[in-house]
Amino acid sequence: MARLDSIFIVYPRSGTTIVQFGLQDEVFNLPALEIPTVVYQGTDDEGNVQYRSSASTSSSGANDTDSKPLKEVRPIVDGEIVDLEAFLYFLKLIYISILADKHKNDPDAFDRELSNVPLLLISHYKWSAQQIEKINQHVFEILKLNSFLMLPTSLAATHAMAALQNSIVIDIGKTHTDILPIVDYSQLTHFSSTIPIGGNDINTHLKSILPSLSDDQIEDLKLSNIYEVLNAEAKKNYADLHQADEDEDDSAIDVAAIITSGRDAREILEGERKNKNENSLPNSELDKNSFVDRNGQLISVGKQRFQGCENLIKAISKRVGYTISMVQDINKQKAMWENIVIVGNTSLLTGFQDSLLTKLMDDNLVIEPQSEQDKRQQDAMDSAATSSKKKSKYMGTNFVPTIEYQQVPTSIKLAKAPEYFPEWKKNKYANIVFLGGMIVARQVFTHSKVNFFINRDNYNENGPASYWDINL
Amino acid sequence: MDNTNYVVIHNGTASTIAGFSCSESPKCMIPSSYIQKANGDIVFGTFEMLDEAAKNEDNDEVFTIMDSKFGVPYNWEALEKQWRYIYEEHLKVSPDQLPLAITVPSILTKNVELETKIIEEYCKIAFLKLGIPSLRVVNESLAISLSLGKKNSLIIDLSGSGCSVTPILDGILIKNGILKSKFGGDFLDFEVNKIINEKIKESDKEEMDEDKKSTEMWLESQTWIKDFKRSMIQVSDRSLEETERINKEQIELQKKYSLSTVSGAGDVEMDLNPLSVKEHYLYKPKDMTLSFELRECYKLGEYLFQPKTANEQFNNEDGIGELINRSILTATTAATASNNNSVGIQNSNISMITKTPSGSILNSTANSDSANNDYTSSIDIMNSTSISTESVNNLVTNIIIKGSTSLITGIETRIINEISMKFPNHKISVFANQILNDRILQSWLSCSVILKLSDIAIGMGNELYCKEDYEKKLSLANKNYSKST
């Protein structure tokens, strides 16, 4: 059994890696560290490949000369490990830095929290079986840890959502998006896939319609509060919010009302903020609005600020439809359609999740075509009018019963974000995957059930292949 | 317990599943087909193919890899490319690193000549083209039976290319009892397309484009036809005629009753028949609702049991119920004969997995005389020799239903009913994996499971071939062949 304050969690991604050492008793704090996933490669005097933590060569051994430039290596590209050696070095680097830091602050730390460090590594479905075994070996033989668990991104995400049984996780990265189906608490790796489009596509599009802005300014615009993804539904929602807020005392947010309203809390808070800041006209109704870029410059942008997500949303919707249709069990399909999880920073853009949801509905929802419904209604009214003798059950109403289909989906919903992590909620649930990692790490490592993770005994017995005996 | 990690590839007629035996779930499940583009490029992979087919490019064509009659590859060149794709894209391991296990359908063992040829071709690709160190050829049905700890079983595989029945007694495949029909999922695809076309003509007066490209047809089979089969087609618990007759009788009875009690409930009689209930289907390509009476949904399912109802030229002997019946009769009749023509292992080996209970038949073997599986000859055998009740019992208490077509609503109940009608004195028990996603993966999963058993327990029907042996054999056969490869 491990101490809470020695649990070590690493979530490596293409751009940055999130790290947390130690969990709190009562709450799950936001992760402490986010560092670029990068190492530097050089060669020693004998020509062997060596890795460094920084590009500068001055701090390294005396034999090194400044003449040899170090090569920047990104071990992970689009989720995949493309340079395993570099990745293993990166992992070691993080661990050693933590040890050094803890030891510096508290010389006795090795007797306490550093005496037994369990590691939870959040993994990507594309990591190969060989890579996984080598990582396992590295953790036990080089880092000399005694407890280890690899948790797929998809499962980390669903565990943060109170352990969803059936779900589909959409993980949007910068240049790729993973579509990860979950059935009965396990990831269906054989139907997991990646589409080669991500958040950067929005920048490309914005750049094409706002050529005067620099790449940095485009990024700043995208992350600013005036960038918004609009669709008919969202527009309506904003109008609703706007009205509701007028009736209320605007000094305080009524949490109970937010929860009972069933609406996305984030959206309401967003609405609140807008009302206060912008003379009660929401951003979505303004012709022009301005933001401040990283250099402090005020930039005004027209309606272009509502564009750029179309390609991405279209591609995701299509692949999600195909993926869920691969699942044989129609009841599981139904549950998956009602528990869609969208993660990654792009999903935090205002209105993005709603727009994607609307597109998913347009593309996939099994619903009677409007023209047919109108026709049925007309027919019902006609027959009611002509055959006055025969009583029609539709008489007096302009309503015909809806048609029921055997197919799915008849409803599409986002999985509900947990309400009980205030810190994370404030932060729009960015990095909810990491939250899931923390929850799982706490459950797994602090219990005596050892078969949920690999421990020293398993490893000594079965070696790197011990990974395969673990059943999440 | 054998800790060797194998790459396991199951090439089914419709889809190919691949992964590692050490892992509980496969790495990929992709179609056993590919798209050839006009420029010669080849597209493998589920989503890659779906995206490509949706582009609807003029000269794209879909090609298959597996033959539907025996469920073995016929397009070897494509198979090699597909395996390379699987190793590179999904397994991310070099083929020479791990031994490979593949599955072959049990129907193949009925044709020794073809079997030899197929294994030779597999060896050629594995050893000469990909440099795989060793190849284990696993009989699909034996693997399924053994992985469930059963030495006796009757495996009913309802797949895309048709339905097959394989009896296994004492861990031995009873060759003559292995039967296969061509009526399966693909046949239903065709019938679904037909009925939808008729419906659209009815309501739209507009004909669908009959002349479809192979990519369009493939895309349809993967999208709305699949959807239709899953949500609309049903199988009634007894034959459709009988269901109709019973319903009619009940309605008559009800009418009599209601006439004697309430007067003037005349014009609602059609609504009383449950088979006339309307089911709605949203046909996405045209975004229109098509309505079917329940009897139409049942009728499609009935085709699998009575193919003649689909087309006069088809034979009801190829229906699932009859197929099972003939298989049981042939297998159990043959089981009393002494001539040994079976594939499998001697029961001393199989007892590694399940202990032979005292009193079971120890020398169950198949009859070599009736090599063709014409049902008349099997009935001749039935008439001339006695049927082993115990063998029948061993089969019908261990029925395993698998395959994607087995997911159609009601099919399991119907199979049980069909068997109990033919063998009224036997208790029947059926095993069908209720985790439907696993049922689709069953062949792959079973193969992975038995690879963990010791060599002896894996069974004789599951042969191991080594690269060295193969090369030795080749160099003996052909002196010009140089060992340097």
mmCIF file with all atom_site columns, N, CA and C in Angstrom, chain A residues 184-242:
data_model
loop_
_atom_site.group_PDB
_atom_site.id
_atom_site.type_symbol
_atom_site.label_atom_id
_atom_site.label_alt_id
_atom_site.label_comp_id
_atom_site.label_asym_id
_atom_site.label_entity_id
_atom_site.label_seq_id
_atom_site.pdbx_PDB_ins_code
_atom_site.Cartn_x
_atom_site.Cartn_y
_atom_site.Cartn_z
_atom_site.occupancy
_atom_site.B_iso_or_equiv
_atom_site.pdbx_formal_charge
_atom_site.auth_seq_id
_atom_site.auth_comp_id
_atom_site.auth_asym_id
_atom_site.auth_atom_id
_atom_site.pdbx_PDB_model_num
ATOM 1   N N  . ASP A 1 184 ? -18.328 -1.513 -21.996 1.00 0.00 ? 184 ASP A N  1
ATOM 2   C CA . ASP A 1 184 ? -18.176 -2.264 -20.751 1.00 0.00 ? 184 ASP A CA 1
ATOM 3   C C  . ASP A 1 184 ? -16.867 -1.940 -20.035 1.00 0.00 ? 184 ASP A C  1
ATOM 4   N N  . TYR A 1 185 ? -16.607 -0.696 -19.858 1.00 0.00 ? 185 TYR A N  1
ATOM 5   C CA . TYR A 1 185 ? -15.441 -0.191 -19.134 1.00 0.00 ? 185 TYR A CA 1
ATOM 6   C C  . TYR A 1 185 ? -14.102 -0.497 -19.809 1.00 0.00 ? 185 TYR A C  1
ATOM 7   N N  . SER A 1 186 ? -14.128 -1.083 -21.013 1.00 0.00 ? 186 SER A N  1
ATOM 8   C CA . SER A 1 186 ? -12.816 -1.258 -21.655 1.00 0.00 ? 186 SER A CA 1
ATOM 9   C C  . SER A 1 186 ? -12.767 -0.543 -23.002 1.00 0.00 ? 186 SER A C  1
ATOM 10  N N  . GLN A 1 187 ? -11.540 -0.146 -23.329 1.00 0.00 ? 187 GLN A N  1
ATOM 11  C CA . GLN A 1 187 ? -11.340 0.535  -24.593 1.00 0.00 ? 187 GLN A CA 1
ATOM 12  C C  . GLN A 1 187 ? -11.312 -0.506 -25.712 1.00 0.00 ? 187 GLN A C  1
ATOM 13  N N  . LEU A 1 188 ? -12.075 -0.280 -26.786 1.00 0.00 ? 188 LEU A N  1
ATOM 14  C CA . LEU A 1 188 ? -12.001 -1.174 -27.929 1.00 0.00 ? 188 LEU A CA 1
ATOM 15  C C  . LEU A 1 188 ? -10.864 -0.701 -28.832 1.00 0.00 ? 188 LEU A C  1
ATOM 16  N N  . THR A 1 189 ? -9.687  -1.226 -28.549 1.00 0.00 ? 189 THR A N  1
ATOM 17  C CA . THR A 1 189 ? -8.517  -0.780 -29.316 1.00 0.00 ? 189 THR A CA 1
ATOM 18  C C  . THR A 1 189 ? -8.689  -1.077 -30.800 1.00 0.00 ? 189 THR A C  1
ATOM 19  N N  . HIS A 1 190 ? -9.349  -2.193 -31.113 1.00 0.00 ? 190 HIS A N  1
ATOM 20  C CA . HIS A 1 190 ? -9.453  -2.574 -32.527 1.00 0.00 ? 190 HIS A CA 1
ATOM 21  C C  . HIS A 1 190 ? -10.390 -1.667 -33.320 1.00 0.00 ? 190 HIS A C  1
ATOM 22  N N  . PHE A 1 191 ? -11.161 -0.831 -32.627 1.00 0.00 ? 191 PHE A N  1
ATOM 23  C CA . PHE A 1 191 ? -11.980 0.143  -33.350 1.00 0.00 ? 191 PHE A CA 1
ATOM 24  C C  . PHE A 1 191 ? -11.571 1.584  -33.025 1.00 0.00 ? 191 PHE A C  1
ATOM 25  N N  . SER A 1 192 ? -10.447 1.736  -32.320 1.00 0.00 ? 192 SER A N  1
ATOM 26  C CA . SER A 1 192 ? -9.953  3.079  -32.040 1.00 0.00 ? 192 SER A CA 1
ATOM 27  C C  . SER A 1 192 ? -9.240  3.590  -33.284 1.00 0.00 ? 192 SER A C  1
ATOM 28  N N  . SER A 1 193 ? -9.365  4.888  -33.536 1.00 0.00 ? 193 SER A N  1
ATOM 29  C CA . SER A 1 193 ? -8.692  5.405  -34.724 1.00 0.00 ? 193 SER A CA 1
ATOM 30  C C  . SER A 1 193 ? -8.362  6.875  -34.539 1.00 0.00 ? 193 SER A C  1
ATOM 31  N N  . THR A 1 194 ? -7.546  7.373  -35.445 1.00 0.00 ? 194 THR A N  1
ATOM 32  C CA . THR A 1 194 ? -7.091  8.749  -35.379 1.00 0.00 ? 194 THR A CA 1
ATOM 33  C C  . THR A 1 194 ? -7.367  9.425  -36.717 1.00 0.00 ? 194 THR A C  1
ATOM 34  N N  . ILE A 1 195 ? -7.910  10.626 -36.668 1.00 0.00 ? 195 ILE A N  1
ATOM 35  C CA . ILE A 1 195 ? -8.049  11.384 -37.916 1.00 0.00 ? 195 ILE A CA 1
ATOM 36  C C  . ILE A 1 195 ? -6.998  12.496 -37.908 1.00 0.00 ? 195 ILE A C  1
ATOM 37  N N  . PRO A 1 196 ? -6.390  12.745 -39.075 1.00 0.00 ? 196 PRO A N  1
ATOM 38  C CA . PRO A 1 196 ? -5.245  13.660 -39.109 1.00 0.00 ? 196 PRO A CA 1
ATOM 39  C C  . PRO A 1 196 ? -5.659  15.122 -39.156 1.00 0.00 ? 196 PRO A C  1
ATOM 40  N N  . ILE A 1 197 ? -6.513  15.525 -38.247 1.00 0.00 ? 197 ILE A N  1
ATOM 41  C CA . ILE A 1 197 ? -6.930  16.923 -38.195 1.00 0.00 ? 197 ILE A CA 1
ATOM 42  C C  . ILE A 1 197 ? -7.152  17.282 -36.734 1.00 0.00 ? 197 ILE A C  1
ATOM 43  N N  . GLY A 1 198 ? -6.722  18.458 -36.322 1.00 0.00 ? 198 GLY A N  1
ATOM 44  C CA . GLY A 1 198 ? -6.858  18.846 -34.926 1.00 0.00 ? 198 GLY A CA 1
ATOM 45  C C  . GLY A 1 198 ? -7.062  20.349 -34.806 1.00 0.00 ? 198 GLY A C  1
ATOM 46  N N  . GLY A 1 199 ? -6.774  20.881 -33.632 1.00 0.00 ? 199 GLY A N  1
ATOM 47  C CA . GLY A 1 199 ? -7.011  22.293 -33.358 1.00 0.00 ? 199 GLY A CA 1
ATOM 48  C C  . GLY A 1 199 ? -6.280  23.249 -34.299 1.00 0.00 ? 199 GLY A C  1
ATOM 49  N N  . ASN A 1 200 ? -5.135  22.815 -34.827 1.00 0.00 ? 200 ASN A N  1
ATOM 50  C CA . ASN A 1 200 ? -4.379  23.691 -35.711 1.00 0.00 ? 200 ASN A CA 1
ATOM 51  C C  . ASN A 1 200 ? -5.121  24.019 -37.003 1.00 0.00 ? 200 ASN A C  1
ATOM 52  N N  . ASP A 1 201 ? -6.044  23.151 -37.363 1.00 0.00 ? 201 ASP A N  1
ATOM 53  C CA . ASP A 1 201 ? -6.812  23.404 -38.573 1.00 0.00 ? 201 ASP A CA 1
ATOM 54  C C  . ASP A 1 201 ? -7.607  24.708 -38.450 1.00 0.00 ? 201 ASP A C  1
ATOM 55  N N  . ILE A 1 202 ? -8.013  25.011 -37.216 1.00 0.00 ? 202 ILE A N  1
ATOM 56  C CA . ILE A 1 202 ? -8.748  26.258 -36.972 1.00 0.00 ? 202 ILE A CA 1
ATOM 57  C C  . ILE A 1 202 ? -7.825  27.443 -37.276 1.00 0.00 ? 202 ILE A C  1
ATOM 58  N N  . ASN A 1 203 ? -6.581  27.359 -36.807 1.00 0.00 ? 203 ASN A N  1
ATOM 59  C CA . ASN A 1 203 ? -5.610  28.441 -37.075 1.00 0.00 ? 203 ASN A CA 1
ATOM 60  C C  . ASN A 1 203 ? -5.412  28.631 -38.576 1.00 0.00 ? 203 ASN A C  1
ATOM 61  N N  . THR A 1 204 ? -5.259  27.511 -39.279 1.00 0.00 ? 204 THR A N  1
ATOM 62  C CA . THR A 1 204 ? -5.048  27.587 -40.723 1.00 0.00 ? 204 THR A CA 1
ATOM 63  C C  . THR A 1 204 ? -6.208  28.318 -41.386 1.00 0.00 ? 204 THR A C  1
ATOM 64  N N  . HIS A 1 205 ? -7.409  27.948 -40.965 1.00 0.00 ? 205 HIS A N  1
ATOM 65  C CA . HIS A 1 205 ? -8.576  28.574 -41.566 1.00 0.00 ? 205 HIS A CA 1
ATOM 66  C C  . HIS A 1 205 ? -8.639  30.070 -41.218 1.00 0.00 ? 205 HIS A C  1
ATOM 67  N N  . LEU A 1 206 ? -8.413  30.376 -39.943 1.00 0.00 ? 206 LEU A N  1
ATOM 68  C CA . LEU A 1 206 ? -8.464  31.785 -39.512 1.00 0.00 ? 206 LEU A CA 1
ATOM 69  C C  . LEU A 1 206 ? -7.421  32.617 -40.262 1.00 0.00 ? 206 LEU A C  1
ATOM 70  N N  . LYS A 1 207 ? -6.262  32.031 -40.423 1.00 0.00 ? 207 LYS A N  1
ATOM 71  C CA . LYS A 1 207 ? -5.177  32.731 -41.114 1.00 0.00 ? 207 LYS A CA 1
ATOM 72  C C  . LYS A 1 207 ? -5.606  33.066 -42.552 1.00 0.00 ? 207 LYS A C  1
ATOM 73  N N  . SER A 1 208 ? -6.342  32.137 -43.160 1.00 0.00 ? 208 SER A N  1
ATOM 74  C CA . SER A 1 208 ? -6.738  32.366 -44.547 1.00 0.00 ? 208 SER A CA 1
ATOM 75  C C  . SER A 1 208 ? -7.781  33.482 -44.668 1.00 0.00 ? 208 SER A C  1
ATOM 76  N N  . ILE A 1 209 ? -8.591  33.677 -43.619 1.00 0.00 ? 209 ILE A N  1
ATOM 77  C CA . ILE A 1 209 ? -9.581  34.755 -43.717 1.00 0.00 ? 209 ILE A CA 1
ATOM 78  C C  . ILE A 1 209 ? -9.128  36.034 -43.005 1.00 0.00 ? 209 ILE A C  1
ATOM 79  N N  . LEU A 1 210 ? -8.072  35.914 -42.206 1.00 0.00 ? 210 LEU A N  1
ATOM 80  C CA . LEU A 1 210 ? -7.509  37.097 -41.538 1.00 0.00 ? 210 LEU A CA 1
ATOM 81  C C  . LEU A 1 210 ? -6.009  37.159 -41.838 1.00 0.00 ? 210 LEU A C  1
ATOM 82  N N  . PRO A 1 211 ? -5.659  37.363 -43.114 1.00 0.00 ? 211 PRO A N  1
ATOM 83  C CA . PRO A 1 211 ? -4.239  37.249 -43.485 1.00 0.00 ? 211 PRO A CA 1
ATOM 84  C C  . PRO A 1 211 ? -3.339  38.298 -42.827 1.00 0.00 ? 211 PRO A C  1
ATOM 85  N N  . SER A 1 212 ? -3.943  39.374 -42.320 1.00 0.00 ? 212 SER A N  1
ATOM 86  C CA . SER A 1 212 ? -3.095  40.426 -41.751 1.00 0.00 ? 212 SER A CA 1
ATOM 87  C C  . SER A 1 212 ? -2.551  40.062 -40.375 1.00 0.00 ? 212 SER A C  1
ATOM 88  N N  . LEU A 1 213 ? -3.157  39.090 -39.725 1.00 0.00 ? 213 LEU A N  1
ATOM 89  C CA . LEU A 1 213 ? -2.688  38.709 -38.390 1.00 0.00 ? 213 LEU A CA 1
ATOM 90  C C  . LEU A 1 213 ? -1.529  37.710 -38.467 1.00 0.00 ? 213 LEU A C  1
ATOM 91  N N  . SER A 1 214 ? -0.632  37.814 -37.497 1.00 0.00 ? 214 SER A N  1
ATOM 92  C CA . SER A 1 214 ? 0.482   36.859 -37.453 1.00 0.00 ? 214 SER A CA 1
ATOM 93  C C  . SER A 1 214 ? -0.010  35.545 -36.847 1.00 0.00 ? 214 SER A C  1
ATOM 94  N N  . ASP A 1 215 ? 0.820   34.500 -36.965 1.00 0.00 ? 215 ASP A N  1
ATOM 95  C CA . ASP A 1 215 ? 0.440   33.185 -36.428 1.00 0.00 ? 215 ASP A CA 1
ATOM 96  C C  . ASP A 1 215 ? 0.160   33.265 -34.933 1.00 0.00 ? 215 ASP A C  1
ATOM 97  N N  . ASP A 1 216 ? 1.001   34.031 -34.212 1.00 0.00 ? 216 ASP A N  1
ATOM 98  C CA . ASP A 1 216 ? 0.798   34.173 -32.776 1.00 0.00 ? 216 ASP A CA 1
ATOM 99  C C  . ASP A 1 216 ? -0.523  34.867 -32.470 1.00 0.00 ? 216 ASP A C  1
ATOM 100 N N  . GLN A 1 217 ? -0.802  35.915 -33.277 1.00 0.00 ? 217 GLN A N  1
ATOM 101 C CA . GLN A 1 217 ? -2.044  36.654 -33.053 1.00 0.00 ? 217 GLN A CA 1
ATOM 102 C C  . GLN A 1 217 ? -3.265  35.777 -33.336 1.00 0.00 ? 217 GLN A C  1
ATOM 103 N N  . ILE A 1 218 ? -3.142  34.922 -34.340 1.00 0.00 ? 218 ILE A N  1
ATOM 104 C CA . ILE A 1 218 ? -4.233  33.998 -34.647 1.00 0.00 ? 218 ILE A CA 1
ATOM 105 C C  . ILE A 1 218 ? -4.478  33.086 -33.440 1.00 0.00 ? 218 ILE A C  1
ATOM 106 N N  . GLU A 1 219 ? -3.385  32.555 -32.887 1.00 0.00 ? 219 GLU A N  1
ATOM 107 C CA . GLU A 1 219 ? -3.506  31.681 -31.725 1.00 0.00 ? 219 GLU A CA 1
ATOM 108 C C  . GLU A 1 219 ? -4.130  32.433 -30.548 1.00 0.00 ? 219 GLU A C  1
ATOM 109 N N  . ASP A 1 220 ? -3.687  33.689 -30.357 1.00 0.00 ? 220 ASP A N  1
ATOM 110 C CA . ASP A 1 220 ? -4.234  34.498 -29.259 1.00 0.00 ? 220 ASP A CA 1
ATOM 111 C C  . ASP A 1 220 ? -5.724  34.772 -29.457 1.00 0.00 ? 220 ASP A C  1
ATOM 112 N N  . LEU A 1 221 ? -6.084  35.020 -30.709 1.00 0.00 ? 221 LEU A N  1
ATOM 113 C CA . LEU A 1 221 ? -7.502  35.257 -31.012 1.00 0.00 ? 221 LEU A CA 1
ATOM 114 C C  . LEU A 1 221 ? -8.312  34.004 -30.672 1.00 0.00 ? 221 LEU A C  1
ATOM 115 N N  . LYS A 1 222 ? -7.786  32.840 -31.099 1.00 0.00 ? 222 LYS A N  1
ATOM 116 C CA . LYS A 1 222 ? -8.498  31.583 -30.867 1.00 0.00 ? 222 LYS A CA 1
ATOM 117 C C  . LYS A 1 222 ? -8.717  31.350 -29.378 1.00 0.00 ? 222 LYS A C  1
ATOM 118 N N  . LEU A 1 223 ? -7.712  31.709 -28.569 1.00 0.00 ? 223 LEU A N  1
ATOM 119 C CA . LEU A 1 223 ? -7.816  31.461 -27.135 1.00 0.00 ? 223 LEU A CA 1
ATOM 120 C C  . LEU A 1 223 ? -8.521  32.600 -26.393 1.00 0.00 ? 223 LEU A C  1
ATOM 121 N N  . SER A 1 224 ? -8.789  33.706 -27.096 1.00 0.00 ? 224 SER A N  1
ATOM 122 C CA . SER A 1 224 ? -9.414  34.845 -26.419 1.00 0.00 ? 224 SER A CA 1
ATOM 123 C C  . SER A 1 224 ? -10.909 34.583 -26.218 1.00 0.00 ? 224 SER A C  1
ATOM 124 N N  . ASN A 1 225 ? -11.517 35.419 -25.366 1.00 0.00 ? 225 ASN A N  1
ATOM 125 C CA . ASN A 1 225 ? -12.935 35.188 -25.090 1.00 0.00 ? 225 ASN A CA 1
ATOM 126 C C  . ASN A 1 225 ? -13.863 35.712 -26.183 1.00 0.00 ? 225 ASN A C  1
ATOM 127 N N  . ILE A 1 226 ? -13.293 36.288 -27.258 1.00 0.00 ? 226 ILE A N  1
ATOM 128 C CA . ILE A 1 226 ? -14.191 36.724 -28.342 1.00 0.00 ? 226 ILE A CA 1
ATOM 129 C C  . ILE A 1 226 ? -14.277 35.682 -29.446 1.00 0.00 ? 226 ILE A C  1
ATOM 130 N N  . TYR A 1 227 ? -13.421 34.650 -29.368 1.00 0.00 ? 227 TYR A N  1
ATOM 131 C CA . TYR A 1 227 ? -13.542 33.577 -30.358 1.00 0.00 ? 227 TYR A CA 1
ATOM 132 C C  . TYR A 1 227 ? -14.654 32.634 -29.918 1.00 0.00 ? 227 TYR A C  1
ATOM 133 N N  . GLU A 1 228 ? -15.540 32.338 -30.814 1.00 0.00 ? 228 GLU A N  1
ATOM 134 C CA . GLU A 1 228 ? -16.714 31.572 -30.437 1.00 0.00 ? 228 GLU A CA 1
ATOM 135 C C  . GLU A 1 228 ? -17.161 30.714 -31.616 1.00 0.00 ? 228 GLU A C  1
ATOM 136 N N  . VAL A 1 229 ? -17.613 29.488 -31.328 1.00 0.00 ? 229 VAL A N  1
ATOM 137 C CA . VAL A 1 229 ? -18.134 28.647 -32.389 1.00 0.00 ? 229 VAL A CA 1
ATOM 138 C C  . VAL A 1 229 ? -19.649 28.733 -32.324 1.00 0.00 ? 229 VAL A C  1
ATOM 139 N N  . LEU A 1 230 ? -20.244 29.216 -33.390 1.00 0.00 ? 230 LEU A N  1
ATOM 140 C CA . LEU A 1 230 ? -21.693 29.454 -33.360 1.00 0.00 ? 230 LEU A CA 1
ATOM 141 C C  . LEU A 1 230 ? -22.459 28.417 -34.169 1.00 0.00 ? 230 LEU A C  1
ATOM 142 N N  . ASN A 1 231 ? -23.606 28.092 -33.708 1.00 0.00 ? 231 ASN A N  1
ATOM 143 C CA . ASN A 1 231 ? -24.569 27.367 -34.532 1.00 0.00 ? 231 ASN A CA 1
ATOM 144 C C  . ASN A 1 231 ? -25.944 27.795 -34.058 1.00 0.00 ? 231 ASN A C  1
ATOM 145 N N  . ALA A 1 232 ? -26.956 27.361 -34.781 1.00 0.00 ? 232 ALA A N  1
ATOM 146 C CA . ALA A 1 232 ? -28.314 27.831 -34.498 1.00 0.00 ? 232 ALA A CA 1
ATOM 147 C C  . ALA A 1 232 ? -28.679 27.595 -33.036 1.00 0.00 ? 232 ALA A C  1
ATOM 148 N N  . GLU A 1 233 ? -28.337 26.400 -32.562 1.00 0.00 ? 233 GLU A N  1
ATOM 149 C CA . GLU A 1 233 ? -28.694 26.013 -31.211 1.00 0.00 ? 233 GLU A CA 1
ATOM 150 C C  . GLU A 1 233 ? -28.024 26.935 -30.189 1.00 0.00 ? 233 GLU A C  1
ATOM 151 N N  . ALA A 1 234 ? -26.720 27.166 -30.434 1.00 0.00 ? 234 ALA A N  1
ATOM 152 C CA . ALA A 1 234 ? -25.958 27.990 -29.498 1.00 0.00 ? 234 ALA A CA 1
ATOM 153 C C  . ALA A 1 234 ? -26.533 29.398 -29.444 1.00 0.00 ? 234 ALA A C  1
ATOM 154 N N  . LYS A 1 235 ? -26.890 29.914 -30.608 1.00 0.00 ? 235 LYS A N  1
ATOM 155 C CA . LYS A 1 235 ? -27.444 31.260 -30.657 1.00 0.00 ? 235 LYS A CA 1
ATOM 156 C C  . LYS A 1 235 ? -28.680 31.358 -29.782 1.00 0.00 ? 235 LYS A C  1
ATOM 157 N N  . LYS A 1 236 ? -29.510 30.328 -29.909 1.00 0.00 ? 236 LYS A N  1
ATOM 158 C CA . LYS A 1 236 ? -30.739 30.316 -29.151 1.00 0.00 ? 236 LYS A CA 1
ATOM 159 C C  . LYS A 1 236 ? -30.429 30.264 -27.647 1.00 0.00 ? 236 LYS A C  1
ATOM 160 N N  . ASN A 1 237 ? -29.495 29.391 -27.308 1.00 0.00 ? 237 ASN A N  1
ATOM 161 C CA . ASN A 1 237 ? -29.111 29.264 -25.907 1.00 0.00 ? 237 ASN A CA 1
ATOM 162 C C  . ASN A 1 237 ? -28.653 30.584 -25.320 1.00 0.00 ? 237 ASN A C  1
ATOM 163 N N  . TYR A 1 238 ? -27.839 31.305 -26.088 1.00 0.00 ? 238 TYR A N  1
ATOM 164 C CA . TYR A 1 238 ? -27.317 32.552 -25.575 1.00 0.00 ? 238 TYR A CA 1
ATOM 165 C C  . TYR A 1 238 ? -28.447 33.552 -25.360 1.00 0.00 ? 238 TYR A C  1
ATOM 166 N N  . ALA A 1 239 ? -29.386 33.518 -26.272 1.00 0.00 ? 239 ALA A N  1
ATOM 167 C CA . ALA A 1 239 ? -30.535 34.413 -26.123 1.00 0.00 ? 239 ALA A CA 1
ATOM 168 C C  . ALA A 1 239 ? -31.285 34.085 -24.835 1.00 0.00 ? 239 ALA A C  1
ATOM 169 N N  . ASP A 1 240 ? -31.493 32.795 -24.593 1.00 0.00 ? 240 ASP A N  1
ATOM 170 C CA . ASP A 1 240 ? -32.193 32.349 -23.382 1.00 0.00 ? 240 ASP A CA 1
ATOM 171 C C  . ASP A 1 240 ? -31.484 32.841 -22.128 1.00 0.00 ? 240 ASP A C  1
ATOM 172 N N  . LEU A 1 241 ? -30.186 32.634 -22.135 1.00 0.00 ? 241 LEU A N  1
ATOM 173 C CA . LEU A 1 241 ? -29.402 33.005 -20.968 1.00 0.00 ? 241 LEU A CA 1
ATOM 174 C C  . LEU A 1 241 ? -29.522 34.492 -20.698 1.00 0.00 ? 241 LEU A C  1
ATOM 175 N N  . HIS A 1 242 ? -29.462 35.190 -21.783 1.00 0.00 ? 242 HIS A N  1
ATOM 176 C CA . HIS A 1 242 ? -29.490 36.629 -21.701 1.00 0.00 ? 242 HIS A CA 1
ATOM 177 C C  . HIS A 1 242 ? -30.757 37.095 -20.980 1.00 0.00 ? 242 HIS A C  1
#
